[in-house]
Amino acid sequence: MSRESPWHSDPSSTGSFSEAVPGASFDVPLVEQAKNDIRSLANEIAGLATSRLSPADFYDAFLPRVRTAMGAAAVAVWRLRDDGQLNLDAHQDLPAELHDGRTPNPSHAAILTAVLAEGQPVVAPPRTVSSAPDRPANPLSSALILVPIRIDERFEYLLEVVLTSTGGPTSQRGYLRFAAQMSDVLADYIRRWRLRETAEQRRRSELAEQCLLEVATAQ
């Protein structure tokens, strides 16, 4: 990995997963098959946004597809609760160095909190790579992609991807851009799910009110 890996990268920049191993020679049909597989997974993930799955079932479908598409070691979704605490909503194989059950370890919490406060997707380099002195250190020997997700008025969720390899800066931008697109899918699902929950609660409240009125009228 380049020692110039930034904390911040532009998710709108172009990038390619085939650049993960600079200078490598790839079989063209194999590359095309890999691209098709990733496109297929991306389409499946996009379709989940409009599904009526419960959050648990959504994550069961969402996380493994993101992980496979990115060739990642682990994937996780964090949520910033109203009391300011970070909660691990769901994950696949997140290393123990990063969490303690449902909460992040202190060193990892510092990174997550900083990213949520700044509101920008980042690539946090491995601990073996020096980073800016004002940045919290990544406790892993693998790079992290962290994408904060705005819901309504604040950044409330965060998608985290533990990478196995990042290649150079161009490749990193490719990974970051894809992760940002996946976070958009997650945000869309959360907003739709909350709207459904609000509508269902309103319906139940109206039904309860109607039943009470009917009982009161009958007496």
Coordinates of N, CA and C in Angstrom, one line a residue:
M1 N 0.8 -1.2 0.0 CA 0.0 0.0 0.0 C 0.9 1.2 0.0
S2 N 0.5 2.3 -0.7 CA 1.3 3.5 -0.8 C 1.3 4.2 0.6
R3 N 2.5 4.7 0.9 CA 2.6 5.4 2.2 C 1.9 6.8 2.1
E4 N 1.4 7.2 1.0 CA 0.7 8.4 0.8 C -0.8 8.3 0.9
S5 N -1.2 7.1 1.4 CA -2.7 6.9 1.5 C -3.3 7.9 2.4
P6 N -4.3 8.7 1.9 CA -4.9 9.7 2.7 C -5.9 9.2 3.6
W7 N -6.2 10.0 4.7 CA -7.4 9.7 5.5 C -8.6 9.9 4.6
H8 N -8.6 11.0 3.9 CA -9.7 11.4 3.1 C -9.5 11.2 1.6
S9 N -10.5 10.7 0.9 CA -10.4 10.5 -0.6 C -11.7 11.0 -1.2
D10 N -11.7 11.3 -2.4 CA -12.9 11.8 -3.1 C -13.7 10.6 -3.7
P11 N -14.9 10.3 -3.1 CA -15.7 9.1 -3.5 C -16.2 9.3 -4.9
S12 N -16.2 10.5 -5.5 CA -16.7 10.7 -6.8 C -15.6 10.4 -7.9
S13 N -14.4 10.2 -7.4 CA -13.3 9.9 -8.4 C -13.5 8.5 -8.9
T14 N -12.9 8.3 -10.1 CA -13.0 6.9 -10.7 C -12.0 6.0 -10.1
G15 N -12.2 4.7 -10.2 CA -11.3 3.8 -9.7 C -11.7 2.4 -10.1
S16 N -10.8 1.4 -10.1 CA -11.1 0.1 -10.5 C -10.6 -0.9 -9.6
F17 N -11.3 -2.0 -9.3 CA -10.9 -3.1 -8.5 C -9.7 -3.8 -9.1
S18 N -9.6 -3.8 -10.4 CA -8.5 -4.5 -11.1 C -7.2 -3.8 -10.8
E19 N -7.2 -2.6 -10.2 CA -6.0 -1.9 -9.9 C -5.4 -2.2 -8.5
A20 N -6.1 -3.2 -7.8 CA -5.7 -3.5 -6.5 C -4.3 -4.1 -6.4
V21 N -3.8 -4.7 -7.5 CA -2.4 -5.2 -7.6 C -1.7 -4.5 -8.7
P22 N -1.1 -3.3 -8.4 CA -0.5 -2.5 -9.5 C 0.5 -3.4 -10.3
G23 N 0.5 -3.2 -11.6 CA 1.4 -3.9 -12.5 C 1.1 -5.3 -12.8
A24 N 0.1 -5.9 -12.1 CA -0.2 -7.3 -12.4 C -0.9 -7.5 -13.7
S25 N -0.7 -8.7 -14.3 CA -1.3 -9.0 -15.6 C -2.5 -9.9 -15.4
F26 N -3.6 -9.5 -15.8 CA -4.9 -10.2 -15.6 C -5.4 -10.8 -16.9
D27 N -6.0 -11.9 -16.8 CA -6.6 -12.5 -18.0 C -7.9 -11.8 -18.3
V28 N -8.1 -11.3 -19.5 CA -9.2 -10.4 -19.9 C -10.5 -11.0 -19.6
P29 N -10.8 -12.3 -20.0 CA -12.1 -12.9 -19.7 C -12.3 -13.0 -18.2
L30 N -11.3 -13.2 -17.4 CA -11.4 -13.3 -16.0 C -11.8 -12.0 -15.4
V31 N -11.2 -10.9 -15.9 CA -11.5 -9.5 -15.4 C -12.9 -9.2 -15.8
E32 N -13.4 -9.5 -17.0 CA -14.7 -9.2 -17.4 C -15.7 -10.0 -16.5
Q33 N -15.4 -11.3 -16.2 CA -16.3 -12.0 -15.3 C -16.4 -11.4 -13.9
A34 N -15.2 -11.0 -13.4 CA -15.2 -10.3 -12.1 C -16.1 -9.1 -12.1
K35 N -16.0 -8.3 -13.2 CA -16.8 -7.1 -13.3 C -18.2 -7.4 -13.3
N36 N -18.6 -8.4 -14.1 CA -20.0 -8.8 -14.2 C -20.5 -9.3 -12.8
D37 N -19.7 -10.1 -12.1 CA -20.1 -10.5 -10.8 C -20.3 -9.4 -9.9
I38 N -19.5 -8.4 -9.9 CA -19.6 -7.2 -9.0 C -20.9 -6.4 -9.4
R39 N -21.1 -6.2 -10.7 CA -22.3 -5.5 -11.2 C -23.6 -6.3 -10.7
S40 N -23.5 -7.6 -10.8 CA -24.7 -8.4 -10.4 C -24.9 -8.2 -8.9
L41 N -23.9 -8.3 -8.1 CA -24.0 -8.1 -6.6 C -24.5 -6.6 -6.3
A42 N -24.0 -5.7 -7.0 CA -24.4 -4.3 -6.8 C -25.9 -4.1 -7.1
N43 N -26.4 -4.8 -8.2 CA -27.8 -4.7 -8.5 C -28.6 -5.3 -7.5
E44 N -28.2 -6.5 -7.0 CA -28.9 -7.2 -5.9 C -29.0 -6.3 -4.6
I45 N -27.9 -5.6 -4.3 CA -27.8 -4.8 -3.1 C -28.8 -3.6 -3.3
A46 N -28.7 -3.0 -4.5 CA -29.6 -1.9 -4.8 C -31.1 -2.2 -4.6
G47 N -31.4 -3.5 -5.0 CA -32.8 -3.9 -4.9 C -33.2 -4.1 -3.5
L48 N -32.3 -4.3 -2.6 CA -32.6 -4.4 -1.2 C -33.2 -3.2 -0.5
A49 N -32.8 -2.0 -1.1 CA -33.3 -0.7 -0.5 C -34.8 -0.6 -0.5
T50 N -35.4 -1.2 -1.5 CA -36.9 -1.0 -1.6 C -37.6 -2.2 -1.1
S51 N -36.9 -3.2 -0.5 CA -37.5 -4.4 0.1 C -38.2 -4.0 1.4
R52 N -39.1 -4.9 1.8 CA -39.8 -4.7 3.0 C -39.3 -5.7 4.1
L53 N -38.0 -6.0 4.0 CA -37.3 -6.8 5.0 C -37.2 -6.1 6.3
S54 N -37.2 -6.9 7.4 CA -36.8 -6.3 8.7 C -35.4 -5.9 8.7
P55 N -34.9 -5.0 9.6 CA -33.5 -4.7 9.6 C -32.6 -5.9 9.7
A56 N -32.9 -6.8 10.6 CA -32.1 -8.0 10.7 C -31.9 -8.8 9.4
D57 N -33.1 -9.0 8.8 CA -33.0 -9.7 7.5 C -32.3 -8.9 6.4
F58 N -32.5 -7.6 6.4 CA -31.8 -6.7 5.5 C -30.3 -6.9 5.6
Y59 N -29.8 -6.8 6.9 CA -28.4 -6.9 7.1 C -27.9 -8.2 6.7
D60 N -28.7 -9.3 6.9 CA -28.2 -10.6 6.6 C -28.0 -10.8 5.1
A61 N -28.8 -10.0 4.3 CA -28.6 -10.0 2.8 C -27.6 -8.9 2.3
F62 N -27.6 -7.8 3.0 CA -26.7 -6.7 2.6 C -25.2 -6.9 2.9
L63 N -24.9 -7.3 4.1 CA -23.5 -7.3 4.5 C -22.7 -8.4 3.7
P64 N -23.2 -9.6 3.5 CA -22.3 -10.6 2.8 C -22.1 -10.2 1.3
R65 N -23.1 -9.5 0.7 CA -23.0 -9.1 -0.7 C -22.0 -8.0 -0.8
V66 N -22.0 -7.0 0.1 CA -21.0 -5.9 0.1 C -19.6 -6.5 0.3
R67 N -19.5 -7.4 1.2 CA -18.2 -8.1 1.5 C -17.7 -8.8 0.3
T68 N -18.5 -9.6 -0.3 CA -18.1 -10.4 -1.5 C -17.7 -9.5 -2.6
A69 N -18.5 -8.4 -2.9 CA -18.2 -7.5 -4.0 C -16.9 -6.8 -3.8
M70 N -16.5 -6.5 -2.6 CA -15.3 -5.7 -2.3 C -14.1 -6.6 -1.9
G71 N -14.4 -7.9 -1.8 CA -13.3 -8.8 -1.4 C -12.8 -8.5 -0.1
A72 N -13.7 -8.1 0.8 CA -13.3 -7.5 2.1 C -13.1 -8.6 3.2
A73 N -12.4 -8.3 4.2 CA -12.2 -9.3 5.3 C -13.4 -9.2 6.3
A74 N -14.0 -8.0 6.4 CA -15.1 -7.8 7.3 C -15.9 -6.6 6.9
V75 N -17.2 -6.6 7.3 CA -18.1 -5.4 7.1 C -18.9 -5.2 8.3
A76 N -19.2 -4.0 8.6 CA -20.0 -3.7 9.8 C -20.8 -2.4 9.6
V77 N -21.9 -2.3 10.3 CA -22.7 -1.1 10.4 C -22.8 -0.6 11.8
W78 N -22.4 0.6 12.0 CA -22.5 1.3 13.4 C -23.6 2.3 13.4
R79 N -24.2 2.5 14.6 CA -25.2 3.5 14.7 C -24.9 4.4 15.9
L80 N -25.1 5.7 15.7 CA -24.9 6.6 16.8 C -26.2 6.9 17.5
R81 N -26.3 6.4 18.7 CA -27.6 6.5 19.4 C -27.8 7.9 19.9
D82 N -29.1 8.2 20.3 CA -29.4 9.5 20.8 C -28.6 10.0 22.0
D83 N -28.1 9.0 22.8 CA -27.3 9.4 24.0 C -25.9 9.6 23.6
G84 N -25.5 9.5 22.3 CA -24.1 9.7 21.9 C -23.3 8.5 21.9
Q85 N -23.8 7.3 22.3 CA -23.0 6.1 22.3 C -23.1 5.4 20.9
L86 N -22.0 4.8 20.5 CA -22.0 4.0 19.3 C -22.4 2.6 19.5
N87 N -23.3 2.1 18.7 CA -23.8 0.7 18.8 C -23.5 0.0 17.5
L88 N -23.0 -1.3 17.7 CA -22.7 -2.2 16.5 C -24.1 -2.8 16.1
D89 N -24.7 -2.3 15.1 CA -26.0 -2.8 14.6 C -25.9 -4.2 14.0
A90 N -24.8 -4.4 13.2 CA -24.7 -5.7 12.5 C -23.2 -5.8 12.0
H91 N -22.7 -7.0 11.8 CA -21.4 -7.1 11.2 C -21.2 -8.5 10.7
Q92 N -20.1 -8.7 9.9 CA -19.6 -10.0 9.5 C -18.1 -10.0 9.8
D93 N -17.8 -10.9 10.7 CA -16.3 -11.1 11.0 C -15.5 -9.9 11.4
L94 N -16.1 -8.9 12.1 CA -15.4 -7.7 12.5 C -14.4 -8.2 13.6
P95 N -13.1 -7.8 13.4 CA -12.0 -8.3 14.3 C -12.3 -7.8 15.7
A96 N -11.9 -8.7 16.7 CA -12.1 -8.4 18.1 C -11.4 -7.1 18.5
E97 N -10.3 -6.7 17.8 CA -9.6 -5.5 18.2 C -10.4 -4.2 18.0
L98 N -11.5 -4.4 17.3 CA -12.3 -3.2 17.0 C -13.6 -3.0 17.9
H99 N -14.0 -4.1 18.5 CA -15.3 -4.0 19.3 C -15.3 -4.9 20.5
D100 N -16.2 -4.5 21.4 CA -16.4 -5.3 22.6 C -17.8 -5.6 22.7
G101 N -18.3 -6.6 22.0 CA -19.7 -6.9 22.0 C -20.4 -5.9 21.1
R102 N -21.2 -5.1 21.7 CA -22.1 -4.1 20.9 C -21.4 -2.7 20.8
T103 N -20.3 -2.5 21.4 CA -19.7 -1.2 21.4 C -18.3 -1.3 20.9
P104 N -17.8 -0.2 20.3 CA -16.4 -0.2 19.8 C -15.4 -0.1 21.0
N105 N -14.2 -0.7 20.8 CA -13.1 -0.5 21.7 C -12.7 1.0 21.7
P106 N -12.1 1.5 22.8 CA -11.8 2.9 22.9 C -11.0 3.5 21.7
S107 N -10.0 2.8 21.3 CA -9.2 3.3 20.2 C -9.9 3.3 18.9
H108 N -10.8 2.4 18.7 CA -11.6 2.4 17.5 C -12.8 3.4 17.6
A109 N -13.3 3.6 18.8 CA -14.3 4.6 18.9 C -13.8 6.0 18.6
A110 N -12.5 6.2 18.8 CA -12.0 7.5 18.5 C -12.0 7.8 17.0
I111 N -11.7 6.7 16.2 CA -11.8 6.9 14.7 C -13.2 7.1 14.2
L112 N -14.2 6.2 14.7 CA -15.5 6.3 14.3 C -16.1 7.7 14.7
T113 N -15.9 8.1 15.9 CA -16.4 9.4 16.3 C -15.9 10.6 15.4
A114 N -14.6 10.5 15.1 CA -14.0 11.6 14.2 C -14.6 11.6 12.9
V115 N -14.8 10.4 12.3 CA -15.4 10.3 10.9 C -16.8 10.8 10.9
L116 N -17.6 10.4 11.9 CA -19.0 10.9 12.0 C -19.0 12.4 12.2
A117 N -18.1 13.0 13.0 CA -18.1 14.4 13.2 C -17.7 15.2 11.9
E118 N -16.8 14.6 11.1 CA -16.4 15.3 9.9 C -17.3 15.1 8.8
G119 N -18.0 13.9 8.8 CA -19.0 13.7 7.7 C -18.5 13.4 6.4
Q120 N -17.3 12.8 6.3 CA -16.6 12.5 5.0 C -16.2 11.1 5.0
P121 N -16.4 10.4 3.8 CA -15.8 9.0 3.7 C -14.3 9.1 3.8
V122 N -13.7 8.1 4.4 CA -12.2 8.0 4.5 C -11.7 6.6 4.3
V123 N -10.4 6.6 4.0 CA -9.6 5.4 4.1 C -8.6 5.6 5.2
A124 N -8.8 4.8 6.3 CA -7.8 4.8 7.4 C -6.7 3.8 7.1
P125 N -5.5 4.3 7.0 CA -4.4 3.3 6.6 C -4.1 2.4 7.8
P126 N -3.5 1.2 7.5 CA -3.1 0.3 8.5 C -2.2 0.9 9.6
R127 N -2.1 0.3 10.7 CA -1.3 0.9 11.8 C 0.2 0.9 11.4
T128 N 0.6 0.1 10.4 CA 2.0 0.0 9.9 C 2.3 1.2 9.0
V129 N 1.3 2.0 8.7 CA 1.5 3.2 7.8 C 1.3 4.4 8.6
S130 N 2.3 5.3 8.6 CA 2.2 6.6 9.3 C 1.1 7.4 8.7
S131 N 0.3 8.1 9.6 CA -0.8 9.0 9.2 C -0.6 10.3 9.8
A132 N -1.4 11.2 9.5 CA -1.3 12.6 10.1 C -1.4 12.5 11.6
P133 N -0.6 13.3 12.3 CA -0.5 13.2 13.8 C -1.8 13.5 14.5
D134 N -2.7 14.3 13.8 CA -3.9 14.7 14.5 C -5.1 13.7 14.2
R135 N -4.7 12.5 13.6 CA -5.7 11.5 13.3 C -5.6 10.3 14.3
P136 N -6.7 9.8 14.8 CA -6.7 8.6 15.6 C -6.0 7.4 14.8
A137 N -5.3 6.6 15.5 CA -4.6 5.5 14.8 C -5.5 4.3 14.6
N138 N -5.3 3.7 13.4 CA -6.1 2.5 13.1 C -5.4 1.3 13.9
P139 N -6.2 0.6 14.7 CA -5.5 -0.5 15.5 C -5.2 -1.8 14.7
L140 N -5.7 -1.8 13.4 CA -5.5 -3.0 12.6 C -4.3 -2.9 11.7
S141 N -3.8 -4.0 11.2 CA -2.8 -4.0 10.2 C -3.4 -4.0 8.8
S142 N -4.7 -3.9 8.7 CA -5.5 -3.8 7.5 C -6.1 -2.4 7.4
A143 N -6.2 -1.9 6.2 CA -6.9 -0.6 6.0 C -8.4 -0.6 6.3
L144 N -8.9 0.5 6.7 CA -10.4 0.6 6.9 C -11.0 1.6 6.0
I145 N -12.2 1.2 5.4 CA -13.0 2.2 4.7 C -14.1 2.6 5.7
L146 N -14.3 3.8 5.9 CA -15.4 4.3 6.8 C -16.2 5.3 6.1
V147 N -17.5 5.1 6.0 CA -18.4 6.0 5.3 C -19.6 6.4 6.2
P148 N -19.6 7.7 6.7 CA -20.7 8.2 7.5 C -21.9 8.3 6.7
I149 N -23.1 8.1 7.3 CA -24.3 8.1 6.6 C -25.3 9.0 7.3
R150 N -25.8 10.0 6.6 CA -26.7 11.0 7.1 C -28.1 10.5 7.0
I151 N -28.8 10.5 8.1 CA -30.3 10.2 8.1 C -31.0 11.4 8.7
D152 N -31.8 12.0 7.9 CA -32.5 13.3 8.3 C -31.4 14.4 8.6
E153 N -31.3 14.8 9.8 CA -30.5 16.0 10.1 C -29.1 15.7 10.6
R154 N -28.7 14.5 10.8 CA -27.4 14.2 11.4 C -26.8 12.9 10.8
F155 N -25.5 12.8 10.9 CA -24.8 11.5 10.5 C -25.0 10.6 11.7
E156 N -25.9 9.6 11.4 CA -26.3 8.6 12.4 C -25.8 7.2 12.3
Y157 N -25.5 6.8 11.0 CA -24.9 5.5 10.8 C -23.6 5.6 10.1
L158 N -22.8 4.5 10.2 CA -21.5 4.4 9.5 C -21.3 3.0 9.0
L159 N -20.9 3.0 7.7 CA -20.6 1.7 7.1 C -19.0 1.5 7.2
E160 N -18.6 0.4 7.7 CA -17.2 0.1 7.9 C -16.8 -1.2 7.1
V161 N -15.7 -1.1 6.3 CA -15.2 -2.2 5.6 C -13.8 -2.4 5.9
V162 N -13.4 -3.6 6.3 CA -12.0 -4.0 6.6 C -11.5 -4.6 5.3
L163 N -10.5 -4.0 4.7 CA -10.0 -4.4 3.4 C -8.8 -5.4 3.6
T164 N -8.7 -6.3 2.6 CA -7.6 -7.2 2.6 C -6.4 -6.6 1.8
S165 N -6.7 -5.8 0.8 CA -5.7 -5.1 0.0 C -6.3 -3.9 -0.6
T166 N -5.5 -2.8 -0.7 CA -6.0 -1.6 -1.2 C -5.2 -1.1 -2.4
G167 N -4.0 -1.6 -2.7 CA -3.3 -1.1 -3.8 C -2.9 0.4 -3.6
G168 N -2.8 1.1 -4.7 CA -2.4 2.5 -4.7 C -3.6 3.4 -4.5
P169 N -3.3 4.7 -4.6 CA -4.4 5.8 -4.5 C -5.5 5.6 -5.4
T170 N -5.3 5.3 -6.7 CA -6.4 5.1 -7.6 C -7.3 4.0 -7.2
S171 N -6.7 2.9 -6.8 CA -7.5 1.7 -6.4 C -8.3 2.1 -5.1
Q172 N -7.7 2.8 -4.2 CA -8.4 3.2 -3.0 C -9.6 4.0 -3.3
R173 N -9.5 4.9 -4.3 CA -10.6 5.7 -4.7 C -11.8 4.8 -5.2
G174 N -11.4 3.8 -5.9 CA -12.4 2.8 -6.4 C -13.1 2.2 -5.3
Y175 N -12.4 1.7 -4.3 CA -13.0 1.0 -3.2 C -13.9 2.0 -2.4
L176 N -13.4 3.2 -2.2 CA -14.1 4.2 -1.5 C -15.4 4.6 -2.2
R177 N -15.3 4.8 -3.5 CA -16.5 5.1 -4.3 C -17.6 4.1 -4.2
F178 N -17.2 2.8 -4.3 CA -18.1 1.7 -4.2 C -18.8 1.6 -2.8
A179 N -18.0 1.8 -1.8 CA -18.5 1.8 -0.4 C -19.5 2.9 -0.2
A180 N -19.2 4.1 -0.8 CA -20.1 5.2 -0.7 C -21.4 4.9 -1.4
Q181 N -21.4 4.2 -2.5 CA -22.6 3.8 -3.2 C -23.4 2.9 -2.4
M182 N -22.7 1.9 -1.7 CA -23.4 1.0 -0.8 C -24.0 1.7 0.4
S183 N -23.4 2.7 0.9 CA -24.0 3.4 2.0 C -25.2 4.2 1.6
D184 N -25.3 4.6 0.3 CA -26.5 5.3 -0.2 C -27.7 4.3 -0.1
V185 N -27.4 3.0 -0.5 CA -28.4 2.0 -0.5 C -28.9 1.8 1.0
L186 N -27.9 1.7 1.9 CA -28.3 1.5 3.3 C -29.1 2.7 3.8
A187 N -28.7 3.9 3.5 CA -29.5 5.1 3.9 C -30.9 5.0 3.3
D188 N -31.1 4.7 2.1 CA -32.4 4.6 1.4 C -33.3 3.6 2.2
Y189 N -32.7 2.4 2.5 CA -33.5 1.4 3.2 C -33.9 1.9 4.6
I190 N -33.0 2.5 5.3 CA -33.3 3.0 6.7 C -34.4 4.0 6.6
R191 N -34.4 4.9 5.7 CA -35.4 5.9 5.6 C -36.8 5.3 5.2
R192 N -36.8 4.4 4.3 CA -38.0 3.7 3.9 C -38.6 2.9 5.1
W193 N -37.7 2.2 5.8 CA -38.1 1.4 6.9 C -38.7 2.2 8.0
R194 N -38.1 3.4 8.3 CA -38.7 4.3 9.3 C -40.0 4.8 8.9
L195 N -40.2 5.2 7.7 CA -41.5 5.6 7.2 C -42.5 4.6 7.3
R196 N -42.2 3.3 7.0 CA -43.2 2.2 7.2 C -43.5 2.0 8.7
E197 N -42.5 2.1 9.5 CA -42.7 2.0 11.0 C -43.6 3.1 11.5
T198 N -43.4 4.3 11.1 CA -44.2 5.4 11.5 C -45.6 5.3 11.0
A199 N -45.8 4.9 9.8 CA -47.1 4.7 9.2 C -47.9 3.5 10.0
E200 N -47.1 2.5 10.3 CA -47.7 1.4 11.0 C -48.1 1.8 12.5
Q201 N -47.3 2.5 13.1 CA -47.6 3.0 14.5 C -48.8 3.9 14.4
R202 N -48.9 4.8 13.4 CA -50.1 5.7 13.3 C -51.4 4.8 13.0
R203 N -51.2 3.8 12.2 CA -52.4 3.0 11.9 C -52.9 2.3 13.2
R204 N -51.9 1.7 14.0 CA -52.3 1.1 15.2 C -52.9 2.0 16.2
S205 N -52.4 3.2 16.3 CA -53.0 4.2 17.2 C -54.4 4.6 16.8
E206 N -54.6 4.8 15.5 CA -56.0 5.1 15.0 C -56.9 4.0 15.3
L207 N -56.4 2.7 15.1 CA -57.3 1.6 15.3 C -57.6 1.5 16.8
A208 N -56.7 1.7 17.7 CA -56.9 1.6 19.1 C -57.9 2.7 19.5
E209 N -57.8 3.9 18.9 CA -58.7 5.0 19.3 C -60.1 4.6 18.8
Q210 N -60.2 4.1 17.6 CA -61.5 3.7 17.1 C -62.2 2.6 18.0
C211 N -61.4 1.7 18.4 CA -62.0 0.6 19.3 C -62.4 1.2 20.6
L212 N -61.7 2.1 21.2 CA -62.1 2.7 22.4 C -63.3 3.5 22.3
L213 N -63.5 4.2 21.2 CA -64.7 5.0 21.0 C -65.9 4.1 20.8
E214 N -65.7 3.0 20.1 CA -66.8 2.1 19.9 C -67.3 1.4 21.2
V215 N -66.3 1.1 22.0 CA -66.6 0.5 23.3 C -67.3 1.5 24.2
A216 N -66.8 2.8 24.2 CA -67.4 3.8 25.0 C -68.8 4.1 24.6
T217 N -69.1 4.1 23.3 CA -70.4 4.4 22.7 C -71.4 3.3 23.0
A218 N -70.9 2.1 23.1 CA -71.8 1.0 23.3 C -72.3 0.9 24.8
Q219 N -71.6 1.5 25.7 CA -72.0 1.5 27.1 C -73.1 2.5 27.4

